[in-house]
């Protein structure tokens, strides 16, 4: 199914990234249109401006993960539900490793904050404790995505990582998926690989 996986890294000042690549108003509208809005702890709305949690972070280390797909898997779906399910399974498999690597990088750098590529996948969306008014069951492992906090991933990918994001065309999956994750850290910007 997966042809190859590559990682691209970039780093810049946290304030620069927050100023130039965050548009809460625009991306909150996208989130409000989603059925997960307000039902998952990794999704908005948030009780306070999430940026408060980044106090002390001087830089952001960006990770662009490109997941190349085989031609066979790209043309496999025959219905929209099948396409969604296959995409979800592929990305969930990639994130099993990617999320662990990000949490490990976060642990190695005290004061850092990891952001996963996409929605929280620890609980099934219908089983997130937020829907029942309860706290997160796995706060030590759950992290939000950049888009949940209003960051523009298309521009992040193209301008900072040199990657072009692409999407499915009807039922044909794209040649690759692009996952954007990050680690905000109290360190100076450092473009070297996180792993």
PDB file of C-alpha atoms in Angstrom:
ATOM      1  CA  UNK A   1       0.000   0.000   0.000  1.00  0.00           C
ATOM      2  CA  UNK A   2       2.696   2.485   1.036  1.00  0.00           C
ATOM      3  CA  UNK A   3       5.470   2.957  -1.499  1.00  0.00           C
ATOM      4  CA  UNK A   4       7.737   5.097   0.696  1.00  0.00           C
ATOM      5  CA  UNK A   5       7.792   7.563   3.585  1.00  0.00           C
ATOM      6  CA  UNK A   6      10.066  10.613   3.708  1.00  0.00           C
ATOM      7  CA  UNK A   7      10.459  13.384   6.269  1.00  0.00           C
ATOM      8  CA  UNK A   8      11.346  17.020   5.595  1.00  0.00           C
ATOM      9  CA  UNK A   9      12.302  19.328   8.457  1.00  0.00           C
ATOM     10  CA  UNK A  10      12.309  23.101   8.910  1.00  0.00           C
ATOM     11  CA  UNK A  11      12.561  25.487  11.842  1.00  0.00           C
ATOM     12  CA  UNK A  12      11.742  29.126  12.527  1.00  0.00           C
ATOM     13  CA  UNK A  13      10.998  31.525  15.357  1.00  0.00           C
ATOM     14  CA  UNK A  14       7.721  30.638  17.074  1.00  0.00           C
ATOM     15  CA  UNK A  15       6.474  34.246  16.971  1.00  0.00           C
ATOM     16  CA  UNK A  16       7.149  34.392  13.230  1.00  0.00           C
ATOM     17  CA  UNK A  17       5.164  31.207  12.632  1.00  0.00           C
ATOM     18  CA  UNK A  18       2.294  32.390  14.836  1.00  0.00           C
ATOM     19  CA  UNK A  19       2.137  35.754  13.067  1.00  0.00           C
ATOM     20  CA  UNK A  20       2.523  34.641   9.454  1.00  0.00           C
ATOM     21  CA  UNK A  21       0.862  31.198   9.330  1.00  0.00           C
ATOM     22  CA  UNK A  22      -2.009  31.315  11.829  1.00  0.00           C
ATOM     23  CA  UNK A  23      -5.472  32.505  10.790  1.00  0.00           C
ATOM     24  CA  UNK A  24      -7.866  31.402  13.521  1.00  0.00           C
ATOM     25  CA  UNK A  25     -10.933  33.070  12.020  1.00  0.00           C
ATOM     26  CA  UNK A  26     -10.527  31.394   8.636  1.00  0.00           C
ATOM     27  CA  UNK A  27      -9.743  27.903   9.918  1.00  0.00           C
ATOM     28  CA  UNK A  28     -12.274  27.989  12.768  1.00  0.00           C
ATOM     29  CA  UNK A  29     -14.956  28.247  10.100  1.00  0.00           C
ATOM     30  CA  UNK A  30     -13.639  25.022   8.552  1.00  0.00           C
ATOM     31  CA  UNK A  31     -13.629  23.342  11.954  1.00  0.00           C
ATOM     32  CA  UNK A  32     -17.200  24.450  12.725  1.00  0.00           C
ATOM     33  CA  UNK A  33     -18.352  22.658   9.561  1.00  0.00           C
ATOM     34  CA  UNK A  34     -16.904  19.359  10.854  1.00  0.00           C
ATOM     35  CA  UNK A  35     -18.968  16.923  12.927  1.00  0.00           C
ATOM     36  CA  UNK A  36     -16.050  16.624  15.395  1.00  0.00           C
ATOM     37  CA  UNK A  37     -16.262  20.309  16.364  1.00  0.00           C
ATOM     38  CA  UNK A  38     -16.727  20.539  20.129  1.00  0.00           C
ATOM     39  CA  UNK A  39     -16.885  16.746  20.445  1.00  0.00           C
ATOM     40  CA  UNK A  40     -13.164  15.916  20.707  1.00  0.00           C
ATOM     41  CA  UNK A  41     -10.576  17.381  23.075  1.00  0.00           C
ATOM     42  CA  UNK A  42      -8.114  17.965  20.238  1.00  0.00           C
ATOM     43  CA  UNK A  43     -10.669  20.037  18.320  1.00  0.00           C
ATOM     44  CA  UNK A  44     -11.994  23.557  18.876  1.00  0.00           C
ATOM     45  CA  UNK A  45     -13.591  25.393  20.470  1.00  0.00           C
ATOM     46  CA  UNK A  46     -11.033  25.753  23.231  1.00  0.00           C
ATOM     47  CA  UNK A  47     -11.789  27.303  26.620  1.00  0.00           C
ATOM     48  CA  UNK A  48      -8.846  29.703  26.328  1.00  0.00           C
ATOM     49  CA  UNK A  49      -6.589  30.854  23.529  1.00  0.00           C
ATOM     50  CA  UNK A  50      -4.343  27.811  23.023  1.00  0.00           C
ATOM     51  CA  UNK A  51      -1.343  30.042  22.332  1.00  0.00           C
ATOM     52  CA  UNK A  52      -1.106  30.636  26.099  1.00  0.00           C
ATOM     53  CA  UNK A  53       0.193  27.050  26.287  1.00  0.00           C
ATOM     54  CA  UNK A  54       3.145  28.035  24.070  1.00  0.00           C
ATOM     55  CA  UNK A  55       4.543  30.577  26.531  1.00  0.00           C
ATOM     56  CA  UNK A  56       8.284  30.093  26.690  1.00  0.00           C
ATOM     57  CA  UNK A  57       8.542  28.446  23.275  1.00  0.00           C
ATOM     58  CA  UNK A  58      11.055  30.305  21.105  1.00  0.00           C
ATOM     59  CA  UNK A  59      10.964  28.173  17.977  1.00  0.00           C
ATOM     60  CA  UNK A  60       8.925  25.663  16.066  1.00  0.00           C
ATOM     61  CA  UNK A  61      10.395  22.552  14.449  1.00  0.00           C
ATOM     62  CA  UNK A  62       8.179  21.528  11.523  1.00  0.00           C
ATOM     63  CA  UNK A  63       7.975  17.998  10.144  1.00  0.00           C
ATOM     64  CA  UNK A  64       6.554  17.284   6.693  1.00  0.00           C
ATOM     65  CA  UNK A  65       5.927  13.558   6.241  1.00  0.00           C
ATOM     66  CA  UNK A  66       5.242  12.447   2.686  1.00  0.00           C
ATOM     67  CA  UNK A  67       3.568   9.057   2.336  1.00  0.00           C
ATOM     68  CA  UNK A  68       3.923   7.733  -1.211  1.00  0.00           C
ATOM     69  CA  UNK A  69       1.161   5.394  -2.363  1.00  0.00           C
ATOM     70  CA  UNK A  70       1.360   2.533  -4.847  1.00  0.00           C
ATOM     71  CA  UNK A  71      -0.714   2.816  -8.038  1.00  0.00           C
ATOM     72  CA  UNK A  72      -2.628  -0.294  -7.013  1.00  0.00           C
ATOM     73  CA  UNK A  73      -3.847   1.235  -3.737  1.00  0.00           C
ATOM     74  CA  UNK A  74      -4.568   4.623  -5.331  1.00  0.00           C
ATOM     75  CA  UNK A  75      -7.101   3.047  -7.702  1.00  0.00           C
ATOM     76  CA  UNK A  76      -8.579   0.565  -5.214  1.00  0.00           C
ATOM     77  CA  UNK A  77     -11.584   2.541  -3.828  1.00  0.00           C
ATOM     78  CA  UNK A  78     -14.884   2.071  -5.631  1.00  0.00           C
ATOM     79  CA  UNK A  79     -17.069   4.222  -3.358  1.00  0.00           C
ATOM     80  CA  UNK A  80     -16.526   7.385  -1.270  1.00  0.00           C
ATOM     81  CA  UNK A  81     -16.888   5.490   2.024  1.00  0.00           C
ATOM     82  CA  UNK A  82     -14.258   2.983   0.886  1.00  0.00           C
ATOM     83  CA  UNK A  83     -11.942   5.824  -0.132  1.00  0.00           C
ATOM     84  CA  UNK A  84     -12.327   7.495   3.272  1.00  0.00           C
ATOM     85  CA  UNK A  85     -11.770   4.233   5.150  1.00  0.00           C
ATOM     86  CA  UNK A  86      -8.648   3.334   3.155  1.00  0.00           C
ATOM     87  CA  UNK A  87      -7.170   6.836   3.569  1.00  0.00           C
ATOM     88  CA  UNK A  88      -7.879   6.753   7.298  1.00  0.00           C
ATOM     89  CA  UNK A  89      -6.239   3.305   7.715  1.00  0.00           C
ATOM     90  CA  UNK A  90      -3.097   4.352   5.812  1.00  0.00           C
ATOM     91  CA  UNK A  91      -2.677   7.587   7.756  1.00  0.00           C
ATOM     92  CA  UNK A  92      -3.429   5.927  11.079  1.00  0.00           C
ATOM     93  CA  UNK A  93      -0.691   3.364  10.372  1.00  0.00           C
ATOM     94  CA  UNK A  94       1.823   6.124   9.562  1.00  0.00           C
ATOM     95  CA  UNK A  95       0.833   8.112  12.636  1.00  0.00           C
ATOM     96  CA  UNK A  96       1.422   5.152  14.948  1.00  0.00           C
ATOM     97  CA  UNK A  97       5.136   5.708  14.453  1.00  0.00           C
ATOM     98  CA  UNK A  98       5.079   9.456  13.789  1.00  0.00           C
ATOM     99  CA  UNK A  99       3.155  10.327  16.965  1.00  0.00           C
ATOM    100  CA  UNK A 100       5.511   8.247  19.117  1.00  0.00           C
ATOM    101  CA  UNK A 101       8.528   9.987  17.547  1.00  0.00           C
ATOM    102  CA  UNK A 102       6.993  13.409  18.276  1.00  0.00           C
ATOM    103  CA  UNK A 103       6.201  12.529  21.894  1.00  0.00           C
ATOM    104  CA  UNK A 104       9.745  11.217  22.314  1.00  0.00           C
ATOM    105  CA  UNK A 105      11.158  14.482  20.886  1.00  0.00           C
ATOM    106  CA  UNK A 106       8.883  16.426  23.256  1.00  0.00           C
ATOM    107  CA  UNK A 107      10.114  14.429  26.277  1.00  0.00           C
ATOM    108  CA  UNK A 108      13.762  15.008  25.323  1.00  0.00           C
ATOM    109  CA  UNK A 109      13.212  18.793  25.245  1.00  0.00           C
ATOM    110  CA  UNK A 110      11.601  20.015  28.507  1.00  0.00           C
ATOM    111  CA  UNK A 111       9.109  22.814  27.910  1.00  0.00           C
ATOM    112  CA  UNK A 112       8.286  21.627  24.378  1.00  0.00           C
ATOM    113  CA  UNK A 113       4.823  21.008  22.911  1.00  0.00           C
ATOM    114  CA  UNK A 114       4.140  18.494  20.132  1.00  0.00           C
ATOM    115  CA  UNK A 115       1.420  18.820  17.491  1.00  0.00           C
ATOM    116  CA  UNK A 116       0.200  15.744  15.642  1.00  0.00           C
ATOM    117  CA  UNK A 117      -0.648  15.512  11.950  1.00  0.00           C
ATOM    118  CA  UNK A 118      -4.433  15.510  11.993  1.00  0.00           C
ATOM    119  CA  UNK A 119      -7.182  14.747  14.467  1.00  0.00           C
ATOM    120  CA  UNK A 120      -6.565  12.822  17.644  1.00  0.00           C
ATOM    121  CA  UNK A 121      -6.686   9.116  16.875  1.00  0.00           C
ATOM    122  CA  UNK A 122      -6.308   7.689  20.391  1.00  0.00           C
ATOM    123  CA  UNK A 123     -10.060   7.309  20.890  1.00  0.00           C
ATOM    124  CA  UNK A 124     -12.605   6.798  18.152  1.00  0.00           C
ATOM    125  CA  UNK A 125     -14.354  10.168  17.578  1.00  0.00           C
ATOM    126  CA  UNK A 126     -17.624   8.809  18.959  1.00  0.00           C
ATOM    127  CA  UNK A 127     -15.868   7.662  22.149  1.00  0.00           C
ATOM    128  CA  UNK A 128     -13.962  10.841  23.060  1.00  0.00           C
ATOM    129  CA  UNK A 129     -14.735  11.746  26.664  1.00  0.00           C
ATOM    130  CA  UNK A 130     -15.430  15.368  25.697  1.00  0.00           C
ATOM    131  CA  UNK A 131     -18.766  14.359  24.158  1.00  0.00           C
ATOM    132  CA  UNK A 132     -19.812  13.225  27.660  1.00  0.00           C
ATOM    133  CA  UNK A 133     -18.414  16.320  29.389  1.00  0.00           C
ATOM    134  CA  UNK A 134     -15.513  14.343  30.877  1.00  0.00           C
ATOM    135  CA  UNK A 135     -11.767  15.109  30.817  1.00  0.00           C
ATOM    136  CA  UNK A 136      -9.448  13.514  28.263  1.00  0.00           C
ATOM    137  CA  UNK A 137      -8.706   9.858  29.086  1.00  0.00           C
ATOM    138  CA  UNK A 138      -5.114  10.054  27.784  1.00  0.00           C
ATOM    139  CA  UNK A 139      -3.777  13.596  28.330  1.00  0.00           C
ATOM    140  CA  UNK A 140      -0.206  12.266  28.507  1.00  0.00           C
ATOM    141  CA  UNK A 141      -0.467  10.993  24.901  1.00  0.00           C
ATOM    142  CA  UNK A 142      -3.075  13.260  23.253  1.00  0.00           C
ATOM    143  CA  UNK A 143      -1.897  16.292  21.297  1.00  0.00           C
ATOM    144  CA  UNK A 144      -3.778  18.730  19.043  1.00  0.00           C
ATOM    145  CA  UNK A 145      -3.081  19.293  15.373  1.00  0.00           C
ATOM    146  CA  UNK A 146      -1.721  22.529  13.942  1.00  0.00           C
ATOM    147  CA  UNK A 147      -4.921  23.075  11.954  1.00  0.00           C
ATOM    148  CA  UNK A 148      -7.040  22.784  15.119  1.00  0.00           C
ATOM    149  CA  UNK A 149      -5.133  25.816  16.424  1.00  0.00           C
ATOM    150  CA  UNK A 150      -5.722  27.726  13.180  1.00  0.00           C
ATOM    151  CA  UNK A 151      -2.450  27.165  11.315  1.00  0.00           C
ATOM    152  CA  UNK A 152      -2.438  27.152   7.507  1.00  0.00           C
ATOM    153  CA  UNK A 153      -0.931  23.815   6.502  1.00  0.00           C
ATOM    154  CA  UNK A 154      -0.957  24.385   2.746  1.00  0.00           C
ATOM    155  CA  UNK A 155       1.260  27.450   3.111  1.00  0.00           C
ATOM    156  CA  UNK A 156       3.311  25.795   5.846  1.00  0.00           C
ATOM    157  CA  UNK A 157       4.017  22.879   3.499  1.00  0.00           C
ATOM    158  CA  UNK A 158       4.804  24.932   0.404  1.00  0.00           C
ATOM    159  CA  UNK A 159       6.619  27.934   1.863  1.00  0.00           C
ATOM    160  CA  UNK A 160       8.502  26.379   4.761  1.00  0.00           C
ATOM    161  CA  UNK A 161       8.937  22.722   3.831  1.00  0.00           C
ATOM    162  CA  UNK A 162       9.012  22.907   0.018  1.00  0.00           C
ATOM    163  CA  UNK A 163       6.176  20.376  -0.242  1.00  0.00           C
ATOM    164  CA  UNK A 164       3.030  20.457  -2.352  1.00  0.00           C
ATOM    165  CA  UNK A 165      -0.087  19.006  -0.783  1.00  0.00           C
ATOM    166  CA  UNK A 166      -2.464  17.089  -3.034  1.00  0.00           C
ATOM    167  CA  UNK A 167      -5.889  15.523  -2.641  1.00  0.00           C
ATOM    168  CA  UNK A 168      -7.956  12.735  -4.094  1.00  0.00           C
ATOM    169  CA  UNK A 169      -9.454  13.100  -7.549  1.00  0.00           C
ATOM    170  CA  UNK A 170     -12.918  11.564  -7.463  1.00  0.00           C
ATOM    171  CA  UNK A 171     -12.240   8.056  -6.147  1.00  0.00           C
ATOM    172  CA  UNK A 172      -8.538   7.980  -7.026  1.00  0.00           C
ATOM    173  CA  UNK A 173      -6.265   8.608  -4.058  1.00  0.00           C
ATOM    174  CA  UNK A 174      -3.460  11.152  -4.560  1.00  0.00           C
ATOM    175  CA  UNK A 175       0.043   9.931  -5.421  1.00  0.00           C
ATOM    176  CA  UNK A 176       1.022  10.771  -1.830  1.00  0.00           C
ATOM    177  CA  UNK A 177      -0.374  12.104   1.429  1.00  0.00           C
ATOM    178  CA  UNK A 178       1.386  14.948   3.237  1.00  0.00           C
ATOM    179  CA  UNK A 179       1.251  15.043   7.021  1.00  0.00           C
ATOM    180  CA  UNK A 180       2.384  18.205   8.808  1.00  0.00           C
ATOM    181  CA  UNK A 181       3.339  17.957  12.465  1.00  0.00           C
ATOM    182  CA  UNK A 182       5.435  20.148  14.736  1.00  0.00           C
ATOM    183  CA  UNK A 183       7.308  20.610  17.948  1.00  0.00           C
ATOM    184  CA  UNK A 184       7.291  24.035  19.620  1.00  0.00           C
ATOM    185  CA  UNK A 185      10.379  24.291  21.796  1.00  0.00           C
ATOM    186  CA  UNK A 186      12.155  26.781  24.088  1.00  0.00           C
ATOM    187  CA  UNK A 187      15.344  26.296  22.021  1.00  0.00           C
ATOM    188  CA  UNK A 188      16.671  28.488  19.223  1.00  0.00           C
ATOM    189  CA  UNK A 189      15.496  27.530  15.697  1.00  0.00           C
ATOM    190  CA  UNK A 190      17.283  24.394  14.500  1.00  0.00           C
ATOM    191  CA  UNK A 191      16.551  22.967  11.016  1.00  0.00           C
ATOM    192  CA  UNK A 192      18.288  19.647  11.709  1.00  0.00           C
ATOM    193  CA  UNK A 193      16.153  16.482  11.671  1.00  0.00           C
ATOM    194  CA  UNK A 194      14.276  15.676  14.885  1.00  0.00           C
ATOM    195  CA  UNK A 195      15.058  11.963  14.359  1.00  0.00           C
TER     196      UNK A 195
END
